[in-house]
Coordinates of C-alpha atoms in Angstrom, one line a residue:
Chain A
M1115 CA -0.7 -27.1 -105.8
T1116 CA 0.4 -30.5 -107.0
S1117 CA -2.6 -32.3 -105.7
V1118 CA -4.8 -30.1 -107.4
S1119 CA -3.6 -31.3 -110.9
V1120 CA -3.3 -35.0 -109.7
D1121 CA -7.1 -34.7 -108.8
A1122 CA -7.7 -33.6 -112.0
D1123 CA -6.2 -36.4 -113.8
P1124 CA -8.5 -39.0 -115.0
A1125 CA -9.1 -41.4 -112.1
G1126 CA -7.0 -44.6 -112.1
R1127 CA -4.3 -43.6 -114.6
S1128 CA -1.7 -43.0 -112.0
P1129 CA -3.0 -44.2 -108.6
R1130 CA 0.7 -44.2 -107.2
A1131 CA 1.0 -40.6 -107.9
G1132 CA -2.1 -39.9 -106.3
R1133 CA -0.9 -41.6 -103.2
R1134 CA 2.6 -40.1 -103.3
V1135 CA 1.5 -36.5 -102.7
P1136 CA 0.2 -36.6 -99.3
L1137 CA 3.0 -39.3 -98.5
S1138 CA 5.8 -36.9 -99.4
W1139 CA 4.2 -34.2 -97.2
I1140 CA 4.4 -36.8 -94.5
G1141 CA 8.0 -37.0 -94.6
V1142 CA 8.9 -33.8 -93.3
V1143 CA 6.2 -33.5 -90.7
P1144 CA 8.2 -35.0 -87.6
F1145 CA 11.0 -32.5 -88.5
L1146 CA 8.9 -29.5 -89.2
A1147 CA 7.0 -30.3 -85.8
Y1148 CA 10.0 -30.8 -83.9
V1149 CA 11.5 -27.5 -85.2
G1150 CA 8.3 -25.4 -84.6
L1151 CA 7.8 -26.7 -80.9
F1152 CA 11.5 -26.4 -79.7
L1153 CA 12.9 -23.5 -82.0
L1154 CA 10.3 -21.4 -83.5
L1155 CA 8.0 -21.5 -80.6
P1156 CA 10.5 -20.2 -78.0
T1157 CA 11.7 -17.9 -80.4
A1158 CA 8.2 -16.6 -80.7
L1159 CA 7.4 -16.7 -77.0
V1160 CA 10.5 -14.3 -76.6
V1161 CA 9.4 -11.8 -79.1
I1162 CA 5.5 -12.0 -78.0
Q1163 CA 6.0 -12.0 -74.4
A1164 CA 8.5 -9.2 -74.5
F1165 CA 5.5 -7.2 -75.1
G1166 CA 3.3 -8.7 -72.4
T1167 CA 2.8 -8.8 -68.6
P1168 CA 3.1 -12.4 -67.0
E1169 CA -0.7 -12.1 -67.1
G1170 CA -0.9 -12.0 -70.9
Q1171 CA -1.9 -8.2 -71.2
P1172 CA 0.1 -6.2 -73.5
T1173 CA 2.4 -3.7 -72.4
L1174 CA 5.5 -1.6 -73.2
A1175 CA 6.9 -1.7 -69.8
N1176 CA 9.5 -4.6 -70.4
V1177 CA 10.8 -2.7 -73.6
R1178 CA 11.0 0.3 -71.7
A1179 CA 13.2 -1.4 -69.2
L1180 CA 15.7 -1.4 -72.0
G1181 CA 16.2 2.2 -71.7
E1182 CA 17.2 2.1 -67.9
S1183 CA 20.6 3.3 -67.3
Y1184 CA 21.9 0.2 -66.0
V1185 CA 20.6 -1.9 -68.9
L1186 CA 22.1 0.6 -71.5
T1187 CA 25.2 0.3 -69.6
A1188 CA 25.4 -3.3 -70.0
F1189 CA 24.5 -3.1 -73.7
W1190 CA 27.3 -0.4 -73.9
R1191 CA 29.8 -3.0 -72.1
S1192 CA 28.5 -6.0 -74.2
I1193 CA 29.4 -4.1 -77.4
Q1194 CA 32.5 -2.8 -76.3
L1195 CA 33.5 -6.2 -75.3
S1196 CA 32.3 -7.8 -78.6
F1197 CA 33.9 -5.1 -80.5
A1198 CA 37.2 -5.1 -79.0
T1199 CA 37.6 -8.9 -79.1
A1200 CA 36.3 -9.2 -82.5
A1201 CA 38.8 -6.5 -83.7
I1202 CA 41.8 -8.0 -81.8
G1203 CA 40.8 -11.6 -82.5
A1204 CA 40.4 -10.8 -86.1
V1205 CA 43.6 -9.1 -86.6
L1206 CA 45.5 -11.8 -84.7
G1207 CA 43.6 -14.7 -86.3
A1208 CA 44.4 -13.2 -89.7
V1209 CA 48.2 -13.0 -88.9
L1210 CA 48.1 -16.5 -87.5
A1211 CA 46.1 -17.7 -90.7
Y1212 CA 48.7 -15.9 -93.1
I1213 CA 51.8 -17.8 -91.2
V1214 CA 50.2 -21.0 -91.6
V1215 CA 48.9 -20.4 -95.4
Q1216 CA 52.7 -19.6 -96.1
G1217 CA 54.0 -23.0 -95.0
P1218 CA 53.3 -26.0 -97.1
A1219 CA 49.6 -27.1 -97.2
D1220 CA 50.1 -30.5 -95.8
G1221 CA 52.9 -29.7 -93.2
I1222 CA 52.7 -30.4 -89.6
V1223 CA 52.2 -26.8 -88.6
R1224 CA 49.0 -26.1 -90.8
R1225 CA 47.9 -29.5 -89.8
T1226 CA 48.3 -28.9 -86.0
V1227 CA 46.9 -25.3 -85.9
T1228 CA 43.8 -26.1 -88.0
A1229 CA 43.0 -29.2 -85.8
A1230 CA 43.9 -26.9 -82.5
A1231 CA 41.7 -24.1 -84.0
G1232 CA 38.8 -26.2 -84.6
V1233 CA 39.0 -27.5 -81.0
L1234 CA 39.3 -24.4 -79.3
A1235 CA 37.0 -22.1 -81.3
Q1236 CA 34.2 -24.6 -79.7
F1237 CA 36.0 -24.4 -76.3
G1238 CA 34.4 -22.2 -73.8
G1239 CA 32.1 -22.2 -70.7
V1240 CA 33.1 -23.4 -67.3
T1241 CA 36.3 -25.2 -68.4
L1242 CA 37.9 -22.0 -70.0
A1243 CA 36.8 -19.8 -67.1
M1244 CA 38.5 -22.3 -64.8
A1245 CA 41.5 -22.7 -67.0
F1246 CA 41.9 -18.9 -66.6
M1247 CA 41.2 -18.8 -63.0
V1248 CA 43.9 -21.3 -62.3
S1249 CA 46.4 -19.6 -64.5
V1250 CA 46.3 -16.0 -64.1
G1251 CA 43.7 -15.8 -61.3
N1252 CA 44.7 -14.9 -57.4
Q1253 CA 46.0 -18.3 -56.8
G1254 CA 47.0 -19.1 -60.5
V1255 CA 50.0 -20.6 -61.6
V1256 CA 51.4 -17.8 -63.9
T1257 CA 50.6 -15.1 -61.0
L1258 CA 52.5 -17.3 -58.3
L1259 CA 55.2 -17.7 -60.8
L1260 CA 55.2 -13.9 -61.5
R1261 CA 55.1 -13.4 -57.7
D1262 CA 58.5 -15.6 -57.4
V1263 CA 60.3 -13.2 -59.6
G1264 CA 59.1 -10.0 -57.9
V1265 CA 56.1 -8.9 -59.9
N1266 CA 53.2 -8.3 -57.7
A1267 CA 50.4 -9.3 -60.1
S1268 CA 46.8 -9.7 -58.8
G1269 CA 44.3 -11.5 -60.4
G1270 CA 41.3 -9.3 -59.8
W1271 CA 41.4 -8.0 -63.2
L1272 CA 40.3 -11.4 -64.3
Y1273 CA 36.7 -10.8 -63.1
E1274 CA 36.2 -7.5 -64.9
L1275 CA 35.6 -6.4 -68.5
S1276 CA 39.2 -6.6 -69.3
G1277 CA 39.5 -10.0 -67.9
L1278 CA 36.5 -11.2 -70.1
M1279 CA 38.3 -9.8 -73.1
V1280 CA 41.4 -11.7 -72.7
V1281 CA 39.4 -14.9 -72.2
Y1282 CA 37.2 -14.5 -75.0
L1283 CA 40.2 -13.9 -77.2
Y1284 CA 41.1 -17.6 -76.5
F1285 CA 37.9 -18.6 -78.6
Q1286 CA 37.9 -15.8 -80.9
V1287 CA 41.3 -16.2 -82.4
P1288 CA 40.8 -19.8 -83.5
L1289 CA 37.2 -19.1 -84.9
M1290 CA 39.1 -16.3 -87.0
V1291 CA 41.6 -18.8 -88.1
L1292 CA 38.9 -21.2 -89.3
V1293 CA 36.9 -18.6 -91.1
F1294 CA 39.8 -16.7 -92.8
L1295 CA 41.8 -19.6 -93.9
P1296 CA 39.6 -20.5 -96.9
A1297 CA 39.7 -16.9 -98.0
L1298 CA 43.5 -16.9 -97.9
D1299 CA 43.6 -20.2 -99.5
G1300 CA 41.4 -18.7 -102.4
V1301 CA 44.1 -16.1 -103.1
K1302 CA 46.0 -17.7 -106.1
P1303 CA 50.0 -17.3 -106.6
Q1304 CA 49.0 -16.3 -110.2
W1305 CA 47.8 -13.0 -109.2
R1306 CA 51.2 -12.3 -107.7
E1307 CA 52.9 -13.4 -110.5
A1308 CA 50.7 -11.3 -112.6
T1309 CA 51.6 -8.3 -110.8
E1310 CA 55.1 -9.1 -110.8
S1311 CA 55.2 -9.7 -114.5
L1312 CA 53.5 -6.1 -115.0
G1313 CA 56.2 -4.6 -112.9
G1314 CA 54.4 -4.2 -109.6
S1315 CA 56.5 -4.5 -106.3
G1316 CA 55.4 -6.7 -103.4
W1317 CA 53.6 -3.3 -102.0
A1318 CA 51.7 -2.7 -105.1
Y1319 CA 50.3 -6.4 -105.2
W1320 CA 49.0 -6.1 -101.4
R1321 CA 47.9 -2.3 -102.1
H1322 CA 45.8 -3.2 -105.4
V1323 CA 45.1 -6.9 -105.5
A1324 CA 45.4 -8.9 -102.0
F1325 CA 44.1 -6.2 -99.9
P1326 CA 41.0 -5.1 -101.8
L1327 CA 40.3 -9.0 -102.5
L1328 CA 40.5 -10.0 -98.7
T1329 CA 38.8 -6.9 -97.1
P1330 CA 35.3 -8.2 -97.5
P1331 CA 36.0 -11.7 -96.1
F1332 CA 37.9 -10.1 -93.5
L1333 CA 35.1 -7.6 -92.4
G1334 CA 32.4 -10.7 -92.7
A1335 CA 34.7 -12.6 -90.2
F1336 CA 34.8 -9.7 -88.0
L1337 CA 31.0 -9.3 -88.1
L1338 CA 30.9 -13.1 -87.3
L1339 CA 33.4 -12.7 -84.4
F1340 CA 31.3 -9.7 -83.0
A1341 CA 28.0 -12.0 -83.1
N1342 CA 30.0 -14.9 -81.6
A1343 CA 31.0 -12.7 -78.5
F1344 CA 27.8 -10.8 -78.1
A1345 CA 25.8 -14.3 -77.7
A1346 CA 28.6 -16.0 -75.6
Y1347 CA 27.1 -16.5 -72.0
A1348 CA 28.6 -19.6 -70.5
T1349 CA 32.2 -18.4 -70.0
A1350 CA 31.2 -14.9 -68.6
A1351 CA 28.6 -16.9 -66.2
A1352 CA 31.2 -19.2 -64.7
L1353 CA 33.7 -16.6 -64.2
I1354 CA 31.6 -13.7 -62.7
S1355 CA 28.9 -15.5 -60.8
Q1356 CA 27.0 -12.1 -59.4
G1357 CA 25.7 -9.1 -61.1
G1358 CA 25.1 -8.2 -64.5
I1359 CA 27.9 -6.2 -66.1
I1360 CA 27.2 -7.5 -69.6
I1361 CA 23.9 -8.2 -71.2
P1362 CA 24.1 -12.1 -71.0
L1363 CA 24.6 -11.7 -67.3
Q1364 CA 21.6 -9.2 -67.2
I1365 CA 19.3 -11.9 -68.7
R1366 CA 20.6 -14.2 -66.0
A1367 CA 20.0 -11.9 -63.3
A1368 CA 16.2 -10.9 -64.5
M1369 CA 15.6 -14.7 -65.1
T1370 CA 16.6 -15.8 -61.7
S1371 CA 15.3 -12.8 -59.6
E1372 CA 12.4 -14.2 -58.1
T1373 CA 12.1 -11.2 -55.7
V1374 CA 10.8 -8.7 -58.3
L1375 CA 7.5 -9.7 -59.4
G1376 CA 7.2 -9.5 -63.1
Q1377 CA 10.7 -9.4 -64.0
E1378 CA 10.6 -12.7 -65.8
N1379 CA 9.5 -10.8 -69.0
V1380 CA 12.0 -7.9 -68.9
A1381 CA 14.4 -11.0 -69.6
K1382 CA 12.4 -11.6 -72.8
A1383 CA 12.9 -7.8 -73.8
L1384 CA 16.5 -8.3 -73.0
A1385 CA 16.7 -11.3 -75.1
L1386 CA 14.9 -9.6 -77.9
G1387 CA 17.4 -6.8 -77.7
M1388 CA 20.4 -9.2 -77.9
V1389 CA 18.5 -11.3 -80.9
V1390 CA 18.3 -8.0 -82.9
V1391 CA 22.1 -7.1 -82.4
V1392 CA 23.1 -10.7 -83.3
A1393 CA 20.8 -10.9 -86.3
V1394 CA 21.8 -7.7 -87.8
A1395 CA 25.5 -8.8 -87.6
M1396 CA 25.1 -12.3 -88.9
A1397 CA 23.0 -11.0 -92.1
L1398 CA 25.6 -8.5 -92.7
Y1399 CA 28.2 -11.3 -92.3
S1400 CA 26.2 -13.4 -95.0
W1401 CA 25.9 -10.6 -97.3
M1402 CA 29.6 -9.9 -97.1
Q1403 CA 30.4 -13.5 -97.5
R1404 CA 28.2 -13.7 -100.8
R1405 CA 30.0 -10.9 -101.9
S1406 CA 33.7 -12.4 -101.4
S1407 CA 32.6 -15.8 -102.8
K1408 CA 32.8 -14.1 -106.3
W1409 CA 36.6 -13.9 -106.4
L1410 CA 38.0 -16.3 -103.7
Q1411 CA 36.6 -19.9 -104.4
Chain B
M1467 CA 39.4 -26.2 -104.0
A1468 CA 41.6 -29.2 -104.4
A1469 CA 43.2 -27.5 -107.4
V1470 CA 44.1 -24.4 -105.4
T1471 CA 45.8 -26.2 -102.6
S1472 CA 48.0 -28.3 -105.0
E1473 CA 49.0 -25.0 -106.7
L1474 CA 49.7 -23.5 -103.6
T1475 CA 52.0 -26.5 -102.4
K1476 CA 53.8 -26.8 -105.7
T1477 CA 54.8 -23.1 -106.1
P1478 CA 57.1 -22.7 -103.2
E1479 CA 58.9 -26.1 -103.9
R1480 CA 59.8 -25.0 -107.3
R1481 CA 61.2 -21.6 -106.0
E1482 CA 63.4 -23.5 -103.6
Q1483 CA 64.9 -25.9 -106.0
R1484 CA 66.1 -23.0 -108.0
P1485 CA 69.9 -22.3 -107.8
G1486 CA 71.2 -19.3 -106.2
G1487 CA 71.5 -18.4 -102.7
L1488 CA 69.6 -15.3 -102.4
R1489 CA 66.0 -16.7 -102.9
A1490 CA 66.8 -19.4 -100.8
R1491 CA 68.2 -17.4 -98.0
S1492 CA 65.4 -15.1 -97.7
A1493 CA 62.9 -18.2 -97.7
R1494 CA 65.0 -19.6 -94.9
R1495 CA 64.7 -16.2 -93.0
A1496 CA 61.2 -15.9 -93.7
R1497 CA 60.5 -19.3 -92.3
L1498 CA 62.6 -18.4 -89.1
L1499 CA 60.4 -15.5 -88.7
R1500 CA 57.1 -17.4 -88.9
S1501 CA 58.1 -20.1 -86.4
L1502 CA 59.1 -17.2 -84.1
L1503 CA 55.9 -15.7 -84.6
L1504 CA 54.2 -18.9 -83.7
I1505 CA 55.6 -19.0 -80.4
P1506 CA 53.5 -16.3 -78.7
F1507 CA 50.2 -17.6 -80.3
G1508 CA 51.5 -21.1 -78.8
L1509 CA 52.1 -19.8 -75.4
F1510 CA 48.8 -17.8 -75.0
F1511 CA 46.7 -21.3 -75.9
A1512 CA 49.2 -23.5 -74.1
V1513 CA 49.2 -21.8 -70.7
P1514 CA 45.8 -22.0 -69.6
L1515 CA 45.6 -25.9 -70.5
L1516 CA 49.1 -26.5 -68.8
A1517 CA 47.8 -24.6 -65.8
L1518 CA 44.8 -26.8 -65.5
L1519 CA 46.6 -30.0 -65.4
E1520 CA 49.3 -28.4 -63.0
F1521 CA 46.9 -27.0 -60.6
S1522 CA 44.7 -30.4 -60.6
T1523 CA 48.1 -32.4 -59.7
R1524 CA 49.4 -30.2 -56.8
A1525 CA 48.4 -30.5 -53.2
G1526 CA 47.5 -27.1 -52.0
D1527 CA 49.0 -24.6 -54.4
L1528 CA 51.8 -24.3 -56.7
Y1529 CA 54.4 -25.3 -54.1
G1530 CA 52.6 -28.3 -52.6
A1531 CA 53.9 -32.1 -53.3
R1532 CA 52.5 -33.6 -56.6
T1533 CA 49.6 -35.8 -56.1
L1534 CA 46.8 -37.4 -57.8
D1535 CA 44.3 -37.1 -55.1
Y1536 CA 42.0 -34.8 -56.8
W1537 CA 41.8 -37.1 -59.8
K1538 CA 41.0 -40.0 -57.4
A1539 CA 38.4 -37.7 -55.6
I1540 CA 36.2 -37.7 -58.8
G1541 CA 35.2 -41.2 -58.2
D1542 CA 34.4 -40.8 -54.6
N1543 CA 31.8 -38.1 -55.3
P1544 CA 28.5 -39.4 -56.0
D1545 CA 27.0 -36.0 -57.1
L1546 CA 29.9 -35.6 -59.9
L1547 CA 29.5 -39.2 -61.2
K1548 CA 25.8 -39.1 -61.6
A1549 CA 26.1 -35.7 -63.3
L1550 CA 28.8 -37.2 -65.6
R1551 CA 26.6 -40.2 -66.2
D1552 CA 23.7 -38.2 -67.1
S1553 CA 25.8 -35.8 -69.4
L1554 CA 27.2 -38.8 -71.2
L1555 CA 23.6 -40.2 -71.7
L1556 CA 22.3 -37.0 -72.9
A1557 CA 25.0 -36.8 -75.6
L1558 CA 23.8 -40.2 -76.6
I1559 CA 20.3 -39.4 -76.7
T1560 CA 20.8 -36.1 -78.4
S1561 CA 23.0 -37.6 -81.3
V1562 CA 20.5 -40.5 -81.7
V1563 CA 17.6 -38.2 -82.0
A1564 CA 19.1 -35.7 -84.0
L1565 CA 20.2 -38.3 -86.5
A1566 CA 17.1 -39.9 -86.5
L1567 CA 15.2 -36.5 -87.0
L1568 CA 17.6 -35.3 -89.6
V1569 CA 18.9 -38.1 -91.8
P1570 CA 15.2 -39.1 -93.1
T1571 CA 14.3 -35.7 -93.6
M1572 CA 17.2 -34.5 -95.6
V1573 CA 17.0 -37.5 -97.6
W1574 CA 13.5 -37.4 -98.2
V1575 CA 13.4 -33.7 -99.4
R1576 CA 16.5 -34.5 -101.8
L1577 CA 14.2 -37.1 -103.3
R1578 CA 10.7 -35.9 -103.1
L1579 CA 10.7 -32.4 -102.1
P1580 CA 13.6 -30.5 -103.5
K1581 CA 11.6 -27.4 -103.3
M1582 CA 11.6 -27.8 -99.3
Q1583 CA 15.4 -28.0 -99.4
R1584 CA 16.0 -24.4 -98.7
L1585 CA 13.6 -24.1 -96.0
V1586 CA 15.0 -27.2 -94.3
E1587 CA 18.5 -25.8 -94.5
F1588 CA 17.2 -22.5 -93.3
L1589 CA 15.7 -24.1 -90.3
C1590 CA 18.6 -26.4 -89.4
L1591 CA 21.1 -23.4 -89.5
L1592 CA 18.8 -20.8 -87.7
P1593 CA 20.1 -21.8 -84.4
L1594 CA 23.3 -20.2 -85.3
T1595 CA 21.5 -16.7 -85.3
I1596 CA 19.6 -17.3 -82.5
P1597 CA 21.8 -17.7 -79.2
A1598 CA 21.2 -20.4 -76.9
L1599 CA 20.7 -17.8 -74.0
V1600 CA 17.6 -16.4 -76.0
L1601 CA 16.6 -19.8 -76.8
V1602 CA 16.6 -20.8 -73.1
V1603 CA 14.7 -17.5 -72.3
G1604 CA 11.9 -18.8 -74.7
L1605 CA 12.1 -22.5 -73.7
G1606 CA 11.4 -21.6 -69.9
P1607 CA 7.6 -21.7 -70.4
I1608 CA 8.0 -24.8 -72.4
Y1609 CA 10.0 -26.6 -70.0
L1610 CA 7.6 -25.7 -67.5
W1611 CA 5.0 -28.2 -69.2
I1612 CA 7.6 -30.6 -69.7
A1613 CA 8.1 -30.5 -66.3
Y1614 CA 4.4 -31.1 -65.8
F1615 CA 4.3 -34.1 -67.9
T1616 CA 7.3 -36.0 -66.7
P1617 CA 6.4 -39.1 -64.6
S1618 CA 7.2 -38.4 -61.1
A1619 CA 9.7 -41.1 -61.0
Y1620 CA 11.9 -38.9 -63.6
D1621 CA 11.2 -35.8 -61.8
S1622 CA 14.1 -33.2 -62.5
S1623 CA 15.7 -35.7 -64.6
P1624 CA 18.3 -33.7 -66.6
L1625 CA 17.7 -36.1 -69.6
V1626 CA 14.8 -33.9 -70.6
L1627 CA 17.4 -31.2 -71.7
A1628 CA 17.8 -33.4 -74.8
F1629 CA 14.8 -31.7 -76.4
A1630 CA 16.7 -28.6 -76.4
Y1631 CA 20.0 -30.1 -77.1
V1632 CA 18.8 -31.5 -80.5
V1633 CA 18.1 -28.0 -81.7
L1634 CA 21.6 -26.7 -80.5
V1635 CA 23.3 -29.5 -82.6
M1636 CA 21.4 -29.0 -85.7
P1637 CA 23.3 -26.6 -87.6
F1638 CA 26.6 -28.8 -86.9
M1639 CA 24.8 -32.0 -87.9
Y1640 CA 22.9 -30.6 -90.9
R1641 CA 26.5 -29.2 -92.4
S1642 CA 28.3 -32.4 -91.9
L1643 CA 25.6 -34.6 -93.1
D1644 CA 24.9 -32.5 -96.0
A1645 CA 28.4 -32.9 -97.1
G1646 CA 28.1 -36.7 -96.8
L1647 CA 24.8 -36.8 -99.1
Q1648 CA 26.3 -34.4 -101.4
A1649 CA 29.2 -37.0 -102.0
I1650 CA 26.9 -39.8 -103.1
D1651 CA 24.1 -40.3 -105.6
V1652 CA 21.0 -40.4 -103.2
R1653 CA 18.5 -40.7 -105.9
T1654 CA 20.3 -43.6 -107.8
L1655 CA 21.2 -45.6 -104.5
S1656 CA 17.4 -45.4 -103.3
E1657 CA 15.7 -45.9 -106.6
A1658 CA 17.9 -49.0 -107.1
A1659 CA 17.1 -50.2 -103.7
R1660 CA 13.5 -49.3 -104.1
S1661 CA 13.1 -51.2 -107.7
L1662 CA 14.8 -54.3 -106.0
G1663 CA 11.7 -54.2 -103.4
A1664 CA 13.4 -52.6 -100.4
S1665 CA 11.2 -50.6 -98.1
W1666 CA 11.8 -47.0 -97.2
F1667 CA 13.4 -48.2 -93.7
T1668 CA 15.7 -50.7 -95.7
V1669 CA 16.9 -47.8 -98.0
M1670 CA 17.6 -45.6 -95.0
V1671 CA 19.4 -48.2 -92.8
R1672 CA 20.9 -50.3 -95.1
V1673 CA 21.6 -48.4 -98.1
I1674 CA 22.1 -44.8 -97.5
L1675 CA 23.3 -44.9 -93.9
P1676 CA 26.4 -47.2 -94.7
N1677 CA 27.5 -44.8 -97.4
V1678 CA 27.3 -41.6 -95.4
I1679 CA 28.7 -43.3 -92.2
S1680 CA 31.9 -41.0 -91.8
A1681 CA 29.4 -38.1 -91.9
V1682 CA 27.1 -39.6 -89.6
L1683 CA 30.1 -40.5 -87.2
N1684 CA 31.6 -36.8 -87.9
A1685 CA 28.2 -35.4 -86.9
S1686 CA 27.6 -37.3 -83.9
L1687 CA 31.0 -36.8 -82.5
L1688 CA 30.5 -33.0 -82.9
S1689 CA 27.1 -33.3 -81.0
V1690 CA 28.8 -35.4 -78.1
A1691 CA 31.5 -32.6 -77.7
L1692 CA 28.8 -29.9 -77.7
V1693 CA 26.4 -31.8 -75.2
L1694 CA 29.4 -32.4 -72.7
G1695 CA 30.4 -28.9 -72.6
E1696 CA 27.0 -27.4 -72.5
F1697 CA 26.3 -25.2 -69.7
T1698 CA 24.1 -22.4 -70.7
V1699 CA 20.8 -24.2 -71.2
A1700 CA 21.2 -26.4 -68.1
S1701 CA 22.1 -23.8 -65.7
L1702 CA 19.3 -21.4 -66.6
L1703 CA 16.6 -24.0 -66.6
N1704 CA 18.0 -25.5 -63.1
Y1705 CA 19.1 -28.8 -64.4
N1706 CA 22.3 -30.5 -63.3
N1707 CA 24.4 -31.6 -65.8
L1708 CA 28.4 -32.1 -65.9
Q1709 CA 29.1 -28.5 -66.3
V1710 CA 26.8 -27.3 -64.0
A1711 CA 27.9 -29.7 -61.4
I1712 CA 31.8 -28.8 -62.2
N1713 CA 30.7 -25.0 -61.6
L1714 CA 29.2 -26.2 -58.4
Q1715 CA 31.9 -28.2 -57.0
A1716 CA 34.4 -25.4 -57.8
Q1717 CA 33.0 -23.5 -54.5
A1718 CA 33.4 -26.8 -52.6
S1719 CA 36.8 -28.1 -53.7
V1720 CA 38.7 -26.2 -56.7
G1721 CA 41.1 -28.9 -57.1
V1722 CA 38.6 -31.7 -57.8
S1723 CA 36.5 -29.6 -60.3
V1724 CA 39.6 -28.4 -62.0
A1725 CA 40.4 -32.3 -62.5
L1726 CA 37.3 -33.2 -63.7
A1727 CA 37.1 -30.2 -66.0
A1728 CA 40.7 -31.3 -67.4
A1729 CA 39.5 -34.7 -67.6
C1730 CA 36.3 -34.1 -69.6
L1731 CA 38.2 -31.5 -71.6
M1732 CA 40.9 -34.2 -72.5
F1733 CA 37.9 -36.5 -73.5
V1734 CA 36.6 -33.9 -75.7
F1735 CA 39.8 -33.3 -77.6
V1736 CA 40.4 -36.8 -78.2
L1737 CA 36.7 -36.8 -79.7
L1738 CA 37.5 -33.8 -82.1
F1739 CA 40.9 -34.8 -83.1
A1740 CA 39.8 -38.4 -84.0
L1741 CA 37.2 -36.3 -85.9
S1742 CA 39.7 -34.5 -88.0
F1743 CA 40.9 -37.8 -88.9
I1744 CA 37.5 -39.4 -90.0
G1745 CA 36.9 -36.1 -92.2
R1746 CA 40.3 -36.7 -93.9
R1747 CA 39.8 -39.9 -95.5
R1748 CA 36.4 -39.8 -97.6
P1749 CA 35.6 -42.9 -99.3
A1750 CA 36.6 -42.1 -102.7
R1751 CA 34.9 -45.0 -104.5
V1752 CA 31.5 -43.3 -103.5
G1753 CA 32.5 -39.7 -104.2
A1754 CA 34.1 -40.3 -107.7
P1755 CA 30.9 -41.2 -109.7
A1756 CA 29.0 -38.2 -108.3
A1757 CA 31.7 -36.0 -109.2
E1758 CA 31.9 -37.3 -112.7
E1759 CA 28.3 -36.8 -113.1
K1760 CA 28.7 -32.8 -112.3

């Protein structure tokens, strides 16, 4: 666009401007090339090869594999896991954030909790799996201590869906604290005072002011947590080394199985299914966030 | 934002100063209740971490003698040491490449291509929506090509993972750098430097970079933490990094891998705590004029 108008200029009037147009494009080329090669191309490969055979022929067989009962079961378990940890994580995280907000803004409690939440929300993978194995696994510290007091606790539940739920809460709750604290900070004390001066009780304040205002950011945070749990792989993979009880582990199984020919493109179909779920949750999240930013700033 | 926080801090103080026991007593009771509620949270988050430490310093199980053998054994294990070295190198390469890619692009877009700013932001934040697991599925064919072109001396070196890791750290880097660049007046600074005859390289390295150094540090520390903890991409592409090695080692000796996991966890904790202090002290002298301009 601009180059056209520059070319139309009488020659020699602004030689610098003439040089600048191609130069300014060159500035973003390395970035675009990198992103194109290592972000957009792999994503496109997932989408395209999900509908193709390893030889490149178009097929619907991979996508049809999504309808197989073991895949549907894994999807259902993944959704259960993400929904439960997002719901529990959102409630517990909101409670924790509320406790923190009640204290002084520069107090030790708030600073410790925010710093710890920032660290723990990123914490996952092998180390987290290991931390839970050595605390509540079969030979874990807590299991052995409980056995000493006579409670016969076995650590087998840790390697099932219920175990994953507890482990996932370890990063879901801190993430909720991080996401929800700014929303709680946006609730102005003047609103409470206004309610009181109009004769409203504490209940009226919560029912008509705070709760309606905090609902969109709460739902938004819930969606973010859902996507976060749905996409998580490392923790589950380190905890459960065989099989595919949830979709991420199904993808691992499909990627590593070399015995079944043509299976690698099933992994792409599964990945496509996953990215659709995550993208829908994230899109709803950003929509919610835009809605709530009107009031809570 | 700042105004809101100062309001929040002032209001309770005023209430406490008010004479009359009723309000003060209920405030004290509320504070006690809050502290009591914090205890279960604290326990849930502290127990696994403490168990990690406890487990790695006991011979055998819980009833064994206290020992540092597992920690010492890390140094005797060449596989673990190599993985640790590779992961540290990866962290360094990833941070440097990501910074070299993002800082000039973001400055350039601000100065010359403001229309592209939305696109660059979208692309930088896109990895938040595309899970690493999905990315790794698509990266498989690309890494076959990378392996094909790798000189045989570096065959199966995990350092090529840096290509993928740069993408993974991009969202965090972008946010941190964006905040840093927003706090300074990029246009005036670079125009002043350019009019004094500085080259673009000088503008980047000697004018812009020193002014956003805390944002750059912040971004690099986050990347280091992320790369040191990365497992998904490495394990599924069959490269051996720190987390993959820890996971493998767990099958041979749980104690040693727990000790190493605890060690690198502590390292990352220190990094991230350091980060929370860097973010705290923003250079006020640079921020002030930009704020006035708005």
